[in-house]
Coordinates of C-alpha atoms in Angstrom, one line a residue:
X1328 CA 0.0 0.0 0.0
X1329 CA 1.1 3.5 -0.8
X1330 CA 1.5 6.0 2.0
X1331 CA 2.2 8.7 -0.6
X1332 CA -1.1 8.4 -2.3
X1333 CA -3.3 8.2 0.8
X1334 CA -5.5 11.0 1.8
X1335 CA -4.4 13.4 4.5
X1336 CA -6.1 15.9 6.7
X1337 CA -3.8 19.0 7.2
X1338 CA -5.3 21.0 10.1
X1339 CA -8.8 21.0 8.9
X1340 CA -7.8 20.9 5.1
X1341 CA -8.5 17.5 3.4
X1342 CA -5.8 16.5 0.8
X1343 CA -6.4 13.7 -1.9
X1344 CA -2.9 12.5 -1.4
X1345 CA 0.5 13.3 0.4
X1346 CA 2.2 14.6 -2.7
X1347 CA 3.1 18.4 -2.5
X1348 CA 4.0 20.3 -5.6
X1349 CA 6.9 22.5 -4.3
X1350 CA 7.1 26.3 -5.0
X1351 CA 9.1 27.0 -8.1
X1352 CA 10.0 30.3 -9.6
X1353 CA 9.1 30.1 -13.4
X1354 CA 9.3 33.8 -14.6
X1355 CA 6.2 34.0 -16.7
X1356 CA 4.4 36.9 -15.4
X1357 CA 5.6 39.7 -17.8
X1358 CA 3.6 42.3 -16.2
X1359 CA 3.8 41.0 -12.6
X1360 CA 0.3 39.7 -12.9
X1361 CA -0.8 36.1 -13.2
X1362 CA -1.4 35.1 -16.9
X1363 CA -3.6 32.7 -18.8
X1364 CA -0.6 30.3 -19.3
X1365 CA -0.2 30.2 -15.6
X1366 CA -3.9 29.2 -15.2
X1367 CA -3.2 26.3 -17.6
X1368 CA 0.2 25.4 -15.7
X1369 CA -1.4 25.1 -12.4
X1370 CA -4.6 23.4 -13.8
X1371 CA -2.6 20.7 -15.3
X1372 CA -0.9 19.9 -12.0
X1373 CA -4.0 20.1 -9.7
X1374 CA -4.0 16.3 -9.0
X1375 CA -1.2 17.0 -6.4
X1376 CA -2.6 16.8 -2.9
X1377 CA -1.4 20.4 -2.3
X1378 CA 0.1 22.9 -4.6
X1379 CA 2.3 25.6 -3.1
X1380 CA 2.6 28.3 -5.8
X1381 CA 5.7 30.1 -7.0
X1382 CA 7.0 32.6 -4.7
X1383 CA 4.9 35.9 -4.8
X1384 CA 6.2 39.2 -3.6
X1385 CA 4.3 40.9 -1.0
X1386 CA 5.3 44.4 -2.1
X1387 CA 7.5 46.1 -4.7
X1388 CA 10.1 46.2 -2.1
X1389 CA 10.0 42.4 -1.5
X1390 CA 10.8 41.7 -5.2
X1391 CA 14.1 40.2 -6.4
X1392 CA 13.5 38.2 -9.5
X1393 CA 12.3 39.1 -13.0
X1394 CA 8.7 38.3 -14.0
X1395 CA 7.5 36.9 -10.9
X1396 CA 3.7 37.5 -10.0
X1397 CA 2.9 39.7 -7.0
X1398 CA -0.1 39.6 -4.6
X1399 CA -0.2 43.3 -3.7
X1400 CA -2.4 44.8 -6.3
X1401 CA -6.0 44.3 -7.4
X1402 CA -5.0 43.2 -10.7
X1403 CA -2.8 40.6 -9.2
X1404 CA -5.6 39.3 -7.0
X1405 CA -7.8 39.1 -10.2
X1406 CA -5.1 37.1 -12.0
X1407 CA -4.8 34.6 -9.1
X1408 CA -8.5 34.1 -8.8
X1409 CA -8.3 32.5 -12.3
X1410 CA -5.6 30.1 -11.1
X1411 CA -7.3 29.2 -7.8
X1412 CA -10.5 28.6 -9.7
X1413 CA -8.8 26.3 -12.1
X1414 CA -7.2 24.2 -9.4
X1415 CA -10.3 23.9 -7.4
X1416 CA -12.2 22.9 -10.4
X1417 CA -10.0 19.9 -10.8
X1418 CA -10.5 19.1 -7.1
X1419 CA -7.1 20.5 -5.9
X1420 CA -5.9 22.6 -3.1
X1421 CA -3.4 25.5 -3.3
X1422 CA -1.4 27.6 -0.9
X1423 CA 0.3 30.8 -2.2
X1424 CA 4.1 31.3 -1.2
X1425 CA 4.5 35.0 0.2
X1426 CA 7.9 36.1 -0.5
X1427 CA 10.1 39.1 0.3
X1428 CA 13.7 38.6 -0.7
X1429 CA 15.3 41.4 1.4
X1430 CA 18.9 41.9 0.3
X1431 CA 18.7 39.3 -2.5
X1432 CA 17.6 41.9 -4.8
X1433 CA 18.7 44.7 -7.2
X1434 CA 17.8 48.3 -7.5
X1435 CA 16.0 47.6 -10.8
X1436 CA 13.3 45.8 -8.8
X1437 CA 13.0 48.4 -6.1
X1438 CA 10.7 51.4 -5.8
X1439 CA 12.2 54.4 -7.4
X1440 CA 15.6 52.5 -7.6
X1441 CA 16.1 52.5 -3.9
X1442 CA 18.4 50.1 -2.1
X1443 CA 17.0 46.7 -1.0
X1444 CA 16.4 46.1 2.7
X1445 CA 17.7 43.5 5.2
X1446 CA 18.7 43.0 8.7
X1447 CA 22.0 44.4 8.1
X1448 CA 23.7 46.4 5.4
X1449 CA 26.2 43.9 4.3
X1450 CA 25.9 42.7 0.6
X1451 CA 25.5 39.1 -0.3
X1452 CA 28.8 38.3 -1.7
X1453 CA 29.1 36.9 -5.2
X1454 CA 25.2 36.6 -5.5
X1455 CA 23.3 37.3 -8.5
X1456 CA 19.6 37.7 -9.5
X1457 CA 17.7 38.2 -12.7
X1458 CA 16.6 41.6 -13.8
X1459 CA 14.1 42.5 -16.7
X1460 CA 15.6 42.7 -20.0
X1461 CA 14.6 43.2 -23.7
X1462 CA 11.8 41.1 -25.3
X1463 CA 10.7 39.7 -21.8
X1464 CA 14.3 38.2 -21.4
X1465 CA 15.9 38.3 -18.1
X1466 CA 19.6 39.5 -17.5
X1467 CA 21.7 38.3 -14.7
X1468 CA 23.0 40.9 -12.3
X1469 CA 24.9 41.0 -9.0
X1470 CA 22.8 42.0 -5.9
X1471 CA 22.8 45.8 -5.0
X1472 CA 24.0 47.1 -1.8
X1473 CA 21.3 46.8 0.9
X1474 CA 20.4 49.0 3.8
X1475 CA 19.5 47.7 7.3
X1476 CA 15.9 48.1 8.4
X1477 CA 15.5 50.5 11.3
X1478 CA 13.8 49.0 14.4
X1479 CA 10.6 51.0 13.7
X1480 CA 10.3 49.8 10.0
X1481 CA 10.2 46.1 10.7
X1482 CA 6.5 46.0 11.7
X1483 CA 5.6 47.7 8.4
X1484 CA 7.1 44.6 6.7
X1485 CA 5.1 42.5 8.8
X1486 CA 2.0 44.2 7.8
X1487 CA 3.0 43.7 4.2
X1488 CA 2.7 40.1 4.7
X1489 CA -0.6 40.5 6.6
X1490 CA -2.1 42.5 3.7
X1491 CA -0.8 40.0 1.3
X1492 CA -2.3 37.1 3.1
X1493 CA -5.6 38.7 3.1
X1494 CA -5.3 39.4 -0.6
X1495 CA -4.4 35.7 -1.1
X1496 CA -7.7 34.5 0.8
X1497 CA -9.7 37.0 -1.4
X1498 CA -8.2 35.4 -4.4
X1499 CA -9.3 32.1 -3.4
X1500 CA -6.3 30.3 -2.0
X1501 CA -6.7 27.7 0.6
X1502 CA -4.0 29.3 2.7
X1503 CA -0.5 30.8 2.5
X1504 CA 3.2 29.7 3.1
X1505 CA 5.5 32.3 4.5
X1506 CA 8.8 31.8 2.8
X1507 CA 11.5 31.9 5.5
X1508 CA 14.0 29.9 3.6
X1509 CA 16.8 30.2 0.9
X1510 CA 18.5 33.2 2.5
X1511 CA 15.7 35.7 2.0
X1512 CA 14.4 38.4 4.4
X1513 CA 13.4 36.2 7.5
X1514 CA 16.5 34.0 7.2
X1515 CA 18.6 37.2 7.1
X1516 CA 17.3 38.0 10.6
X1517 CA 17.4 34.3 11.9
X1518 CA 21.1 33.6 10.9
X1519 CA 23.4 34.5 13.8
X1520 CA 26.2 34.6 11.1
X1521 CA 24.7 37.6 9.4
X1522 CA 22.5 39.4 11.9
X1523 CA 24.6 41.5 14.2
X1524 CA 21.8 44.0 15.1
X1525 CA 21.9 45.5 18.6
X1526 CA 18.4 46.0 18.8
X1527 CA 15.5 43.7 20.1
X1528 CA 15.7 41.9 16.6
X1529 CA 19.4 40.9 17.0
X1530 CA 21.6 38.9 19.3
X1531 CA 20.2 35.9 21.1
X1532 CA 18.0 33.2 19.5
X1533 CA 14.7 34.7 20.8
X1534 CA 15.6 38.1 19.3
X1535 CA 16.7 36.7 16.0
X1536 CA 13.3 34.8 15.7
X1537 CA 11.3 37.7 16.7
X1538 CA 10.6 39.1 13.3
X1539 CA 9.6 35.8 11.9
X1540 CA 7.4 35.0 14.8
X1541 CA 5.7 38.4 15.0
X1542 CA 4.8 37.9 11.3
X1543 CA 3.5 34.4 11.7
X1544 CA 1.4 35.6 14.6
X1545 CA 0.0 38.7 12.7
X1546 CA -0.9 36.7 9.6
X1547 CA -2.3 33.8 11.7
X1548 CA -4.5 36.4 13.4
X1549 CA -5.7 37.9 10.0
X1550 CA -6.5 34.5 8.2
X1551 CA -6.3 31.8 10.8
X1552 CA -3.4 29.6 11.8
X1553 CA -5.0 26.6 10.0
X1554 CA -4.3 28.4 6.8
X1555 CA -0.8 29.5 7.5
X1556 CA 2.3 27.5 6.7
X1557 CA 6.0 28.4 6.8
X1558 CA 8.9 27.1 4.7
X1559 CA 12.3 27.0 6.4
X1560 CA 15.8 25.6 5.3
X1561 CA 17.8 24.8 8.5
X1562 CA 21.5 25.0 7.8
X1563 CA 20.8 26.8 4.5
X1564 CA 23.8 28.3 2.8
X1565 CA 22.1 29.9 -0.2
X1566 CA 22.3 33.8 -0.8
X1567 CA 25.7 33.9 1.2
X1568 CA 24.3 32.4 4.4
X1569 CA 27.0 31.1 6.8
X1570 CA 27.1 28.7 9.7
X1571 CA 27.0 30.1 13.4
X1572 CA 27.5 28.6 16.9
X1573 CA 24.0 27.9 18.0
X1574 CA 22.6 26.9 14.6
X1575 CA 21.0 23.7 15.6
X1576 CA 19.5 25.2 18.7
X1577 CA 18.1 28.1 16.7
X1578 CA 16.1 25.8 14.4
X1579 CA 14.9 23.7 17.1
X1580 CA 13.7 26.7 19.1
X1581 CA 11.7 27.7 16.0
X1582 CA 10.2 24.4 15.8
X1583 CA 9.0 24.7 19.4
X1584 CA 7.5 28.0 18.6
X1585 CA 5.7 26.5 15.4
X1586 CA 4.2 23.7 17.5
X1587 CA 2.7 26.1 20.0
X1588 CA 1.1 28.0 17.1
X1589 CA -0.8 25.0 15.7
X1590 CA -0.1 26.1 12.0
X1591 CA -1.2 24.3 8.8
X1592 CA 2.2 23.0 8.3
X1593 CA 6.0 23.6 8.5
X1594 CA 7.8 22.9 5.2
X1595 CA 11.3 22.0 5.6
X1596 CA 13.7 22.3 2.7
X1597 CA 17.0 20.4 2.4
X1598 CA 19.2 22.4 0.0
X1599 CA 21.8 19.7 -1.0
X1600 CA 20.1 19.2 -4.4
X1601 CA 20.7 23.0 -5.1
X1602 CA 24.4 22.6 -4.5
X1603 CA 24.3 23.8 -0.9
X1604 CA 25.0 22.2 2.4
X1605 CA 22.9 19.3 3.3
X1606 CA 20.9 19.1 6.6
X1607 CA 23.1 17.2 8.9
X1608 CA 22.4 13.6 9.7
X1609 CA 19.9 13.2 12.6
X1610 CA 18.7 16.7 12.5
X1611 CA 15.4 15.8 11.0
X1612 CA 14.6 13.2 13.7
X1613 CA 15.3 15.9 16.4
X1614 CA 13.2 18.4 14.5
X1615 CA 10.4 15.9 14.2
X1616 CA 10.3 15.2 17.9
X1617 CA 10.4 19.1 18.5
X1618 CA 7.6 20.0 16.1
X1619 CA 4.6 17.8 16.2
X1620 CA 2.3 19.4 13.8
X1621 CA 2.2 18.6 10.1
X1622 CA 5.6 18.4 8.4
X1623 CA 6.3 18.6 4.7
X1624 CA 10.0 17.9 3.6
X1625 CA 11.4 18.7 0.3
X1626 CA 15.0 17.7 -1.3
X1627 CA 15.1 15.8 -4.7
X1628 CA 12.9 13.1 -3.3
X1629 CA 12.0 10.0 -5.6
X1630 CA 8.9 8.0 -4.9
X1631 CA 10.6 5.3 -3.3
X1632 CA 12.6 7.8 -0.9
X1633 CA 9.4 9.5 0.0
X1634 CA 7.5 6.3 0.7
X1635 CA 10.3 5.4 3.0
X1636 CA 10.2 8.7 4.8
X1637 CA 6.7 8.5 5.3
X1638 CA 6.7 5.0 6.6
X1639 CA 9.6 6.0 9.1
X1640 CA 7.4 8.8 10.3
X1641 CA 9.9 11.5 9.4
X1642 CA 7.2 13.7 7.6
X1643 CA 3.4 13.7 6.8
X1644 CA 3.8 15.1 3.2
X1645 CA 6.5 15.0 0.7
X1646 CA 7.3 18.1 -1.7
X1647 CA 8.4 17.4 -5.3
X1648 CA 9.7 20.3 -7.4
X1649 CA 11.3 19.6 -10.8
X1650 CA 9.5 16.3 -11.4
X1651 CA 6.4 18.4 -11.6
X1652 CA 7.7 20.6 -14.4
X1653 CA 8.1 17.8 -17.0
X1654 CA 5.2 15.6 -15.4
X1655 CA 1.8 17.6 -15.1
X1656 CA 0.2 14.2 -14.3
X1657 CA 3.0 13.2 -11.8
X1658 CA 0.6 11.7 -9.2
X1659 CA -1.0 9.5 -12.0
X1660 CA 2.4 8.4 -13.1
X1661 CA 3.3 7.5 -9.6
X1662 CA 0.2 5.6 -9.2
X1663 CA 0.7 3.3 -12.2
X1664 CA 4.5 3.0 -12.1
X1665 CA 4.8 5.0 -15.5
X1666 CA 8.1 6.7 -16.3
X1667 CA 9.0 10.0 -15.0
X1668 CA 10.0 12.5 -17.6
X1669 CA 13.1 14.9 -17.2
X1670 CA 12.6 18.5 -17.6
X1671 CA 14.5 20.8 -19.8
X1672 CA 16.7 23.1 -17.8
X1673 CA 17.0 25.5 -20.6
X1674 CA 13.4 26.4 -20.4
X1675 CA 13.0 26.8 -16.7
X1676 CA 13.0 30.6 -16.9
X1677 CA 12.5 31.6 -20.5
X1678 CA 9.2 33.4 -20.1
X1679 CA 7.7 31.3 -22.9
X1680 CA 5.1 28.6 -23.1
X1681 CA 7.6 26.2 -24.4
X1682 CA 8.9 23.9 -21.4
X1683 CA 6.0 25.3 -19.3
X1684 CA 2.6 24.1 -20.4
X1685 CA 3.5 21.9 -23.4
X1686 CA 4.8 18.8 -21.5
X1687 CA 2.4 16.0 -22.3
X1688 CA 0.5 13.5 -20.1
X1689 CA 1.6 10.0 -20.3
X1690 CA 0.3 8.3 -23.3
X1691 CA -0.6 4.6 -22.5
X1692 CA -1.1 3.6 -26.1

């Protein structure tokens, strides 16, 4: 019997299976608004137990990648409504990932060309992003010099997430996922190797977690904790993140706080498949013992590894990223033991329909 294909109830939300489509930036929103092609893309993949959308910036300030759809204007809300209606029409569930990249940005993305914001004014060394180019093609550019948010500014960013969460519910999403992984704004505060602030948002573990927890609480109060999830990447090294002395204790402390809040889920990402450091052996077991709610894990899982993780009780749901790109019918392929197609990396961020909505369903003939 397949654990992966069994139904699951996620804090009041019923899922048809335990397969999660992981959030993946695809850079198809030319005008920063969801397109008809995006409607098709998500509809095609709606047999996943849960879809987590691509990262959707909560404000212009939060932007850091070219052609990503936001969730801060009326036009964007209307565009996302078409996506959620399409997914629900196929019997699926969909959360939106709320995104603020912090310093991982370029002045080309920022209002009036201002500096990106972060916990500190230190640039992410050697890191690049994509900025808009000619003919909807993106151009790679190094991050711009950031500025540190003042203490009084931080609640404003939290309110940007609250507003975006309310917009998401208006757009028909079943819930939201706060992106606190991959070296973006929240991790820029959590990481003790970067955050050297002297105010209440820096220093000890409680202070470094404060911004994240304040935002989780404010969003939960606005839309309900059962519709609020969070993605983290313990020991993550993307976007020039570095190790620090109390690293394991920091992430386990966050797990304790998430357990108290009874969220929809915690989504834990292992970045080894992205060329970064893997989560140390044994940590997942420790986190599972600390956080008792619904846990999603992601990290280049195959169906076989996913089934094993579920049987061993390491997680409740398994997220798959790239397999969903070339296999819109991934769940059906898993159910029937059909081959899993390999996506074309050259079309991940092209802005075209090719390599986006033209991957075929499996033909049994």
